[in-house]
Tab-separated table of C-alpha atoms (C1' of nucleotides) in Angstrom:
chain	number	residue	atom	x	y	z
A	1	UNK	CA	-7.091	-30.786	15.430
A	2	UNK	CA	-9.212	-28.691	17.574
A	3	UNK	CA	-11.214	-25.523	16.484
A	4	UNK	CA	-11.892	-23.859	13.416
A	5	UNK	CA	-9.603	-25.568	10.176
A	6	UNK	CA	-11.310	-25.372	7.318
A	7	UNK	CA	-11.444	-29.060	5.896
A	8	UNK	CA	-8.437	-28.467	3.550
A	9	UNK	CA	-6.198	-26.626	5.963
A	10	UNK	CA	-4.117	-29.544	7.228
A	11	UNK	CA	-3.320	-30.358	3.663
A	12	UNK	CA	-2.296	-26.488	3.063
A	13	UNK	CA	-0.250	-26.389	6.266
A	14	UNK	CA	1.569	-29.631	4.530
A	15	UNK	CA	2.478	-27.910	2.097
A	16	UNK	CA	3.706	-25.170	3.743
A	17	UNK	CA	5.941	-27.733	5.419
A	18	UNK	CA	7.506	-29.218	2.702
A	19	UNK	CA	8.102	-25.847	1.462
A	20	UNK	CA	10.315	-25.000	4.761
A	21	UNK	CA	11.976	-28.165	3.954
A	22	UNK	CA	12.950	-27.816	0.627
A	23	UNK	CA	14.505	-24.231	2.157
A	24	UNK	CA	16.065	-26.309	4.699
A	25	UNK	CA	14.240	-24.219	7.544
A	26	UNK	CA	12.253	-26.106	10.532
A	27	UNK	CA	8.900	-26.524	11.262
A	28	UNK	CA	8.592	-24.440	14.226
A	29	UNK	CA	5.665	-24.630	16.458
A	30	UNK	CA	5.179	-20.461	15.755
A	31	UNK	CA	5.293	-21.069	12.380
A	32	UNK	CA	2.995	-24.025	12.124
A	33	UNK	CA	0.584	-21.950	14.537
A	34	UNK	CA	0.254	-18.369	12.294
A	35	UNK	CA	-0.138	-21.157	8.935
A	36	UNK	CA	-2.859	-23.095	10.819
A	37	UNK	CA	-4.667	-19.664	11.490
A	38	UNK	CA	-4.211	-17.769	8.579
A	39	UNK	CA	-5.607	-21.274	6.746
A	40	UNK	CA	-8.483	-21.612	8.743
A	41	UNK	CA	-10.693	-19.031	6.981
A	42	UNK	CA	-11.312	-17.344	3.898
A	43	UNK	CA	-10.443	-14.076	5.037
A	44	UNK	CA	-8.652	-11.346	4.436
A	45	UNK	CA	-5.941	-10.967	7.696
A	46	UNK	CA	-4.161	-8.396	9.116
A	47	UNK	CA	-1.532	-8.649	11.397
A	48	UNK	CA	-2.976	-7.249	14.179
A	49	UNK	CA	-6.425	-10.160	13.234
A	50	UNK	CA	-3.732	-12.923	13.473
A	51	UNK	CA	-2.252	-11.598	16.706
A	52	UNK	CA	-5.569	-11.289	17.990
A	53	UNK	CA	-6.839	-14.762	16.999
A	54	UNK	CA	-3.505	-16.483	18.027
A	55	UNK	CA	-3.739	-15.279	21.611
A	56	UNK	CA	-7.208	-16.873	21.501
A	57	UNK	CA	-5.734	-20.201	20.403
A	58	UNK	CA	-3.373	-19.919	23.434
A	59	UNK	CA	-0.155	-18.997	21.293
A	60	UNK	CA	1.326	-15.330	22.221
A	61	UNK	CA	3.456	-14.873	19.574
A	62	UNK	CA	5.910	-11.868	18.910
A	63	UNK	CA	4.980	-9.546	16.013
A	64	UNK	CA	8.189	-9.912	14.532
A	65	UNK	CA	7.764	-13.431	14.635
A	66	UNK	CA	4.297	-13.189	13.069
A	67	UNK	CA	5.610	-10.534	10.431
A	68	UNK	CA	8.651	-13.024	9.138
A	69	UNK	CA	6.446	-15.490	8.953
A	70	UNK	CA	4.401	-14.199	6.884
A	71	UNK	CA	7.086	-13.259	4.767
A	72	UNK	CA	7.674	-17.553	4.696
A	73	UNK	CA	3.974	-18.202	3.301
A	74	UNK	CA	4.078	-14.823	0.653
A	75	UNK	CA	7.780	-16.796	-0.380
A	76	UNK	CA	5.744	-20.468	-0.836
A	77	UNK	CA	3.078	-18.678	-2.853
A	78	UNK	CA	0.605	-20.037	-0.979
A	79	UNK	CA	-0.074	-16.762	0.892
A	80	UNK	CA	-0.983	-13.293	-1.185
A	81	UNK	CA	-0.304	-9.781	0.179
A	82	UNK	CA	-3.285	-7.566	-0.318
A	83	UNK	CA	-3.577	-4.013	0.572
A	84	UNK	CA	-6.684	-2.170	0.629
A	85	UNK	CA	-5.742	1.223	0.924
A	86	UNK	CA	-5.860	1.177	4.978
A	87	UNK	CA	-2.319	1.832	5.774
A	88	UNK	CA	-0.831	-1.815	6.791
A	89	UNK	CA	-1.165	-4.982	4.684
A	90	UNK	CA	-3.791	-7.900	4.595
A	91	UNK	CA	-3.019	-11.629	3.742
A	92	UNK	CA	-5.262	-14.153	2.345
A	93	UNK	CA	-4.507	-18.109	1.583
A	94	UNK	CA	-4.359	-18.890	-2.379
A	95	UNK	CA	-5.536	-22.632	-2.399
A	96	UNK	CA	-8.757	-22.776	-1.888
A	97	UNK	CA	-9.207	-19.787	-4.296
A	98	UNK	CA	-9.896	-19.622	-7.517
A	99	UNK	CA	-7.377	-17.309	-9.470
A	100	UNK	CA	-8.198	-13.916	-10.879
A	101	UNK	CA	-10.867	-13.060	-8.279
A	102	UNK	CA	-11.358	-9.315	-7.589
A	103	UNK	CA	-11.719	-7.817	-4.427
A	104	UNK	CA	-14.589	-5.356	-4.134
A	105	UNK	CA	-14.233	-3.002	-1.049
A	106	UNK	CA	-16.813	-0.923	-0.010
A	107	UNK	CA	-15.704	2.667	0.893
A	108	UNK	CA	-18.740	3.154	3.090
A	109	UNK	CA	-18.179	-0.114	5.111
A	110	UNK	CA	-14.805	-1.622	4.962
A	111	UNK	CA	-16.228	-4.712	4.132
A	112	UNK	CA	-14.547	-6.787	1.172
A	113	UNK	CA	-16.529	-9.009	-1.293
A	114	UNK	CA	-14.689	-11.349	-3.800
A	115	UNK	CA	-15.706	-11.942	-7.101
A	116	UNK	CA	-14.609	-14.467	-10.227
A	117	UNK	CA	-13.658	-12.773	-13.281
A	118	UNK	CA	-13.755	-15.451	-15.426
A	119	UNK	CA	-11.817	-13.435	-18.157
A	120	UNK	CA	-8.574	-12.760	-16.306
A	121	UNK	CA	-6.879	-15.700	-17.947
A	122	UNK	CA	-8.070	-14.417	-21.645
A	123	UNK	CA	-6.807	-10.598	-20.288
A	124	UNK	CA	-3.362	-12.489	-18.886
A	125	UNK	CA	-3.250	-13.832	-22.042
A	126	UNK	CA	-3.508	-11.041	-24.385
A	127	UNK	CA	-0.943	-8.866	-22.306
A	128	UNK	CA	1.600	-11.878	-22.350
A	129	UNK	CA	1.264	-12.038	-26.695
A	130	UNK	CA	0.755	-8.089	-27.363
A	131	UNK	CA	3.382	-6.815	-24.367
A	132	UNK	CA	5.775	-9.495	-24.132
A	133	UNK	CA	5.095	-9.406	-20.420
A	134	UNK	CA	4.408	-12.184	-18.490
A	135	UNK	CA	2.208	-12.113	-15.869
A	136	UNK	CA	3.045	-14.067	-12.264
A	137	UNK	CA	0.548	-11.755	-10.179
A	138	UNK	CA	-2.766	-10.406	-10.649
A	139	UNK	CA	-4.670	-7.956	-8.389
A	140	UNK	CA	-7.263	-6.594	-9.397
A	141	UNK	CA	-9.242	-4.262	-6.844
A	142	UNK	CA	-12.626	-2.587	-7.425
A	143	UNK	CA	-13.729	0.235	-4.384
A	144	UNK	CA	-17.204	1.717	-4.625
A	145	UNK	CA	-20.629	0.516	-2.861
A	146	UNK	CA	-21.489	-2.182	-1.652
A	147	UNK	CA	-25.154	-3.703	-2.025
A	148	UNK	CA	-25.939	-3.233	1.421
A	149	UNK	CA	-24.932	-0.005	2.262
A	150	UNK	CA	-26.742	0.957	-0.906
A	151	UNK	CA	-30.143	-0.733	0.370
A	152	UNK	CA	-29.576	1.474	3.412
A	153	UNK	CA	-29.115	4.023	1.483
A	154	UNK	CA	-25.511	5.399	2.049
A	155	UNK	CA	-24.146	7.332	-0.693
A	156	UNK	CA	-20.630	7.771	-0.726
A	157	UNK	CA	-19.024	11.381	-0.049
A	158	UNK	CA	-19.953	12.715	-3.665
A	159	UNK	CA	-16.201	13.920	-4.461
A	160	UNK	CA	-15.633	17.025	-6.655
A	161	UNK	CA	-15.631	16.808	-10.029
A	162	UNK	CA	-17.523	13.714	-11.060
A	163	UNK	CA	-19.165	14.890	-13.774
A	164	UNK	CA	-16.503	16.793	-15.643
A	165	UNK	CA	-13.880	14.039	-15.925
A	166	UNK	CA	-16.548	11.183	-17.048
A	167	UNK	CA	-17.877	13.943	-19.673
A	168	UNK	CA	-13.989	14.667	-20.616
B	1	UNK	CA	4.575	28.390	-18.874
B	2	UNK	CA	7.901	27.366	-19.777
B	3	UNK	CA	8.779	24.176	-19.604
B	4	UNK	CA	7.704	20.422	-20.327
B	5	UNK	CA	3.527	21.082	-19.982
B	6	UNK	CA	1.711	18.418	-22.315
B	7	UNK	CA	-1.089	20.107	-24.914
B	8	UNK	CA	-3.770	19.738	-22.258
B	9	UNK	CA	-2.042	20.496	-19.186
B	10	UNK	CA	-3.070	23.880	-18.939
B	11	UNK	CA	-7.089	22.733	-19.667
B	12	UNK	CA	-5.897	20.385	-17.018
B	13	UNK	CA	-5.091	22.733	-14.146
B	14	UNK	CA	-8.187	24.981	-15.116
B	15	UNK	CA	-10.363	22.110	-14.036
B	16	UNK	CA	-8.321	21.973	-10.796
B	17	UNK	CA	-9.105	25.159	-9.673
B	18	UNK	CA	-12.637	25.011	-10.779
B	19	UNK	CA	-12.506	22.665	-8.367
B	20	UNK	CA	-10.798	24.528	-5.474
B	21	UNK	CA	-13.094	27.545	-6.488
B	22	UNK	CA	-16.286	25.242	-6.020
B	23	UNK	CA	-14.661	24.436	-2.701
B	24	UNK	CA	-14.276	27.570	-1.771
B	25	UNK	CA	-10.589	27.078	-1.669
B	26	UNK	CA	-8.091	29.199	-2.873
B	27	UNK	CA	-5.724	28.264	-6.008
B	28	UNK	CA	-2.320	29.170	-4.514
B	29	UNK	CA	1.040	29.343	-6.186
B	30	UNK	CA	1.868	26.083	-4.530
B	31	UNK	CA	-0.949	24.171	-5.367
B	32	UNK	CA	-0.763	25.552	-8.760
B	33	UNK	CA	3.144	23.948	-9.082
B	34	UNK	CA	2.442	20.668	-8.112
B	35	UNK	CA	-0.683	20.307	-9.994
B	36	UNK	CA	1.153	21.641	-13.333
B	37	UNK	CA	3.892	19.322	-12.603
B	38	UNK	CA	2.088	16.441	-12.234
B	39	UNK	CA	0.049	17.346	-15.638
B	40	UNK	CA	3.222	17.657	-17.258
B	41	UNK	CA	3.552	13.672	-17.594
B	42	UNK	CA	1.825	10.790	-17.760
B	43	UNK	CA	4.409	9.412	-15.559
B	44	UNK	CA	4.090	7.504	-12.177
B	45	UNK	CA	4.391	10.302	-9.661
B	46	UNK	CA	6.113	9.711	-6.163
B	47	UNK	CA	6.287	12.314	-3.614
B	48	UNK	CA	9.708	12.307	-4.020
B	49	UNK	CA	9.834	12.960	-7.583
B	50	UNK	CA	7.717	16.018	-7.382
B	51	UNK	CA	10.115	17.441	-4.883
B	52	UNK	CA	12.977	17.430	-7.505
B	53	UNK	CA	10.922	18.130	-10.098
B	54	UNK	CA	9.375	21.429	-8.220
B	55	UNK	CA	13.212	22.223	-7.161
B	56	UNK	CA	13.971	21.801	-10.654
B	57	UNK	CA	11.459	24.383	-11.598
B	58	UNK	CA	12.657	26.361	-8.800
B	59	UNK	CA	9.907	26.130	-7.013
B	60	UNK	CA	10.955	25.160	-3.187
B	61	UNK	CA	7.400	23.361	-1.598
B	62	UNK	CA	7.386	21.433	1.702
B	63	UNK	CA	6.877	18.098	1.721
B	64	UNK	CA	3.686	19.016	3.894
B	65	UNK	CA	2.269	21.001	1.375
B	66	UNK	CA	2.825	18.570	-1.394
B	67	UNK	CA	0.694	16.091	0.531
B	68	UNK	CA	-2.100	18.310	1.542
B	69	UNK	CA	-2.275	19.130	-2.163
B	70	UNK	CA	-1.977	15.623	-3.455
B	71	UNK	CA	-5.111	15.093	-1.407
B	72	UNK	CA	-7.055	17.565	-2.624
B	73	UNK	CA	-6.204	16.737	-6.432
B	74	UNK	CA	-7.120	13.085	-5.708
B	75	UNK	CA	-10.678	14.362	-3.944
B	76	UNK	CA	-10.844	16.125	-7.049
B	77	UNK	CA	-10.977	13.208	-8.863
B	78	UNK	CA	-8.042	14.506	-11.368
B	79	UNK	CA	-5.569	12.204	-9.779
B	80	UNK	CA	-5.020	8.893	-9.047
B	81	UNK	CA	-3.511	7.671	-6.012
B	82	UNK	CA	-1.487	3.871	-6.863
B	83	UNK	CA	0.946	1.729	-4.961
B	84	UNK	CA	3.020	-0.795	-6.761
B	85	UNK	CA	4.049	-1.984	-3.312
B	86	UNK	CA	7.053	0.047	-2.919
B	87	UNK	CA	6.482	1.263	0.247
B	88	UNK	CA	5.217	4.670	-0.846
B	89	UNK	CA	2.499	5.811	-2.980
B	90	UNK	CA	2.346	7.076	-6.503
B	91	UNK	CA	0.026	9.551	-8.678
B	92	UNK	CA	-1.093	9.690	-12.003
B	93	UNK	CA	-3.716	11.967	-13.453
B	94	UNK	CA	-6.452	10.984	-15.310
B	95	UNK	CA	-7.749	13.375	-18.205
B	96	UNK	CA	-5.239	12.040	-20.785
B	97	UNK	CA	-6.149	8.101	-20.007
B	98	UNK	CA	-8.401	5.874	-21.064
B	99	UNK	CA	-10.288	4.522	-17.977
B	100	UNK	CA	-9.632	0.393	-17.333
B	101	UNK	CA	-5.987	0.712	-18.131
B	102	UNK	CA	-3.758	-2.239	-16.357
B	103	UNK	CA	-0.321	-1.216	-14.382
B	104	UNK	CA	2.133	-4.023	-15.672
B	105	UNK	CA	4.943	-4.038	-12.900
B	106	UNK	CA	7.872	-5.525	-13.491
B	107	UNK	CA	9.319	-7.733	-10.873
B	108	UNK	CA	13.482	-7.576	-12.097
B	109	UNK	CA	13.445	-3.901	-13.391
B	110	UNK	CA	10.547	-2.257	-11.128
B	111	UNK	CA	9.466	-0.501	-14.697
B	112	UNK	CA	5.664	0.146	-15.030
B	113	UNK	CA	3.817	0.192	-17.938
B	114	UNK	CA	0.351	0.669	-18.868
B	115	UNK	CA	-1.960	-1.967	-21.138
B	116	UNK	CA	-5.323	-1.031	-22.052
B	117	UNK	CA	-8.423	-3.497	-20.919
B	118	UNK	CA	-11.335	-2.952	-22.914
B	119	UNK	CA	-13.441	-5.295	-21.265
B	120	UNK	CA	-13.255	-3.566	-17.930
B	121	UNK	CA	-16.516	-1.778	-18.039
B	122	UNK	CA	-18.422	-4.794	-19.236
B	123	UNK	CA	-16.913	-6.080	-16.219
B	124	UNK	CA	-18.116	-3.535	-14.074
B	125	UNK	CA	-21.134	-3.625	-15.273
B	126	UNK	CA	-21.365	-7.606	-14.538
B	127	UNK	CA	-20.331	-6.683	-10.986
B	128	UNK	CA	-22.946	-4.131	-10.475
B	129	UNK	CA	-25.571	-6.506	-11.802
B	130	UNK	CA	-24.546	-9.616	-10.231
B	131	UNK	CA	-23.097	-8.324	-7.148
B	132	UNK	CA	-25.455	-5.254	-6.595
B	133	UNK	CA	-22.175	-3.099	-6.081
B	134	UNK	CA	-21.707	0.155	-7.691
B	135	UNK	CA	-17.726	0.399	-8.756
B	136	UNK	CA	-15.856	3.747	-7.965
B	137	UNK	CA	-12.658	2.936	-8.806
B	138	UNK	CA	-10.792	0.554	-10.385
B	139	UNK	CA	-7.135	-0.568	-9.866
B	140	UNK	CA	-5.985	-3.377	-12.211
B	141	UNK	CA	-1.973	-4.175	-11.090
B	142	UNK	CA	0.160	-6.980	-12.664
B	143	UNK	CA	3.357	-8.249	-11.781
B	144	UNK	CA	5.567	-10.301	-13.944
B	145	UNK	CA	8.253	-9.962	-15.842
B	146	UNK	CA	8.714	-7.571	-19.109
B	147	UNK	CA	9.304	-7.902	-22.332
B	148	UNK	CA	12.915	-6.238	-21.869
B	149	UNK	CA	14.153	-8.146	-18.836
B	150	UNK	CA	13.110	-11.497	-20.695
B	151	UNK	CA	15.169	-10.986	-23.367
B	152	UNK	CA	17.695	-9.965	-21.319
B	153	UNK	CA	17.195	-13.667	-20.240
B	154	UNK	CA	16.055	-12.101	-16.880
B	155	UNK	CA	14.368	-14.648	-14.528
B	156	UNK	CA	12.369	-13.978	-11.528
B	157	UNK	CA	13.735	-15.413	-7.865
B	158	UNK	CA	11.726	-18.998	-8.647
B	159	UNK	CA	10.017	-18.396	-5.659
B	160	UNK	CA	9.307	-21.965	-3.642
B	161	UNK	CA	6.046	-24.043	-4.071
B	162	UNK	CA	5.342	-22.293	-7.727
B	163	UNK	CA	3.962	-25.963	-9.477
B	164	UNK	CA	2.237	-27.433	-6.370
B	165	UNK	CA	0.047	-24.632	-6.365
B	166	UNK	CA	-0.666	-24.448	-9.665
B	167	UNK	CA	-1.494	-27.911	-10.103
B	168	UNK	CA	-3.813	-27.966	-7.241
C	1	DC	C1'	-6.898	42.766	10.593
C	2	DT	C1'	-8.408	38.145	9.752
C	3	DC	C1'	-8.195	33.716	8.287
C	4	DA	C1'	-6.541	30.064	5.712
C	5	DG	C1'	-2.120	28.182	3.632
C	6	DT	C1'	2.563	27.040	4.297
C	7	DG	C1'	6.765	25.055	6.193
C	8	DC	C1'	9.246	23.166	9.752
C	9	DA	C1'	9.750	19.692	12.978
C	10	DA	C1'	7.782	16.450	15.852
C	11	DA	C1'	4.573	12.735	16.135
C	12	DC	C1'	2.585	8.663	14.220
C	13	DC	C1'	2.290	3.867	13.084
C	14	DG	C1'	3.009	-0.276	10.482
C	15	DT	C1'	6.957	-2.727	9.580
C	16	DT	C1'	11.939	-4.080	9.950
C	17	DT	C1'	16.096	-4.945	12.338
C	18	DG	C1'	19.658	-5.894	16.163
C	19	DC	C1'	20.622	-8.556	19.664
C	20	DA	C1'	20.428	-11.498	23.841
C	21	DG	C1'	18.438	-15.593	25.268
C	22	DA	C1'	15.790	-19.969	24.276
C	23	DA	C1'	15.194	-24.139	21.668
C	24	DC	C1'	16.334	-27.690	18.798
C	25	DG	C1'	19.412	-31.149	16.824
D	1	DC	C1'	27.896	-27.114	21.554
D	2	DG	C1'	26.516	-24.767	17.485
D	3	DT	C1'	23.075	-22.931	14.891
D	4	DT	C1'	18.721	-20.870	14.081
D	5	DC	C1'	14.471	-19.017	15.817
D	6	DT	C1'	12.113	-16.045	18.933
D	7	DG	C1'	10.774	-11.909	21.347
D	8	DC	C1'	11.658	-7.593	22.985
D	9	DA	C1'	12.671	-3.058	22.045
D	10	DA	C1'	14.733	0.211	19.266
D	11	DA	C1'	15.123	1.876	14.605
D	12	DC	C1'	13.124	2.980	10.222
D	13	DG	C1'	10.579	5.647	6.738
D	14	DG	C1'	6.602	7.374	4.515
D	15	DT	C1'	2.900	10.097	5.922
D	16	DT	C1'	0.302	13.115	9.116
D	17	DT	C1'	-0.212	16.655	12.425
D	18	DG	C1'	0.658	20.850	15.571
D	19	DC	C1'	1.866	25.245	15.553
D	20	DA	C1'	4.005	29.655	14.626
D	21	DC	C1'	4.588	32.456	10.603
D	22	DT	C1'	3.349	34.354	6.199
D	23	DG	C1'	0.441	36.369	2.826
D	24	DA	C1'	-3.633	37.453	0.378
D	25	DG	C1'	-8.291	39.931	0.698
DNA sequence: CTCAGTGCAAACCGTTTGCAGAACG
DNA sequence: CGTTCTGCAAACGGTTTGCACTGAG
């Protein structure tokens, strides 16, 4: 009901229900509330975005709450864990996702990007036959320039020895 | 001198202080000792186990230092900084590897080895084409289970809403 | 002498944990 | 009534920072 779900996000936070069931955990209003959000966009949330959002919807939740909840949705698979490099983690919703996206993040901006690689599967694949490892979790995370901070110009703080180690 | 340096670890640490030279930094006994030491492998480097491995060598380095010089040998570009999610970070450096190499991380044994993709720079290059963005660095993890631990007859934790998902 | 580098310890900050009280069955 | 969840606040732990000391030029 109400504000921003994403058309598929009721069916998501279904799932996430039955998956507290099958645990033999309730269906707490918190936990319903954090699911709802974190399904209602795309994006890539940290904790402190969920807080924020949640005390827009009304809910004031506990971070600790928040934080073991999200521990719940990583559990049910259908939450991933992401981490960018900025010192506390992101989250992101799997199902309306394709698999084996990569994440590019600009290091002038912040900003994140997603993009299908179409061969992950073949790559998953190969490293399951020639390693003997199988594969349950892919990330695979691309920093460098984005195409607008490029139009504008930026360039990124050119770092040492660039040259050297590509020649090497 | 002395102990466990690979072949090129001395060409290694020449290009470090090139580096610290161009910076107008000096190349200190300290930063010297961690740099050799993390040339010495092409291990998975924590914080941690450069401590030892400097007290080993007898060389007695504050944590502080070992961080300010961990920074400086990933601005130079000799080092990469990784996190396998274990709460801390981990270096490798980068003259002895092939670029586009995958981190396989096992989930039962928390062993990390490295698979070679040679299709990452035609993937790069798709993403700077098709996205306009111009990759910098690129960090290719996977998590599963390895070849060891599965015939160990290892499983992972079957982790909740695994065929749902999946399926969807 | 001067100035940066070092080492210690304190500060920092995202995350985790302990525990008293609330909520649900 | 008992059990689990919640929220607060304290604890935790890897990393960063402030500052007095050291050491090279």
């Amino acid at each position: 009901m109400s504000t921003t779900a994403t058309p598929s996000a009721d069916s998501q936070l279904r799932l996430f229900a039955r998956f507290l069931r099958e645990e033999g955990l309730p269906v707490t209003a918190q936990r319903a509330a954090v699911a709802e959000t974190l399904f209602s966009s795309e994006g890539h949330w940290s904790v402190e975005d969920l807080e924020n959002a949640l005390r827009e919807r009304g809910e004031k939740l506990g971070k600790a709450t928040i934080y073991r909840t999200l521990d719940l949705l990583v559990k049910s698979r259908l939450v991933e864990e992401l981490d960018f490099g900025e010192g506390f983690k992101r989250y992101e919703h799997r199902l309306t996702r394709r698999m084996g996206h990569a994440h590019l993040v600009c290091q002038a901006c912040g900003k994140v990007e997603e993009f299908q690689i179409d061969e992950m599967p073949a790559i998953e694949a190969r490293i399951a036959r020639e390693a003997g490892f199988r594969p349950t979790r892919t990330r695979l995370q691309i920093r460098g320039l984005c195409s607008t901070c490029r139009e504008k110009g930026v360039t990124l703080p050119q770092q040492g020895l660039l040259c050297p180690i590509e020649v090497a």
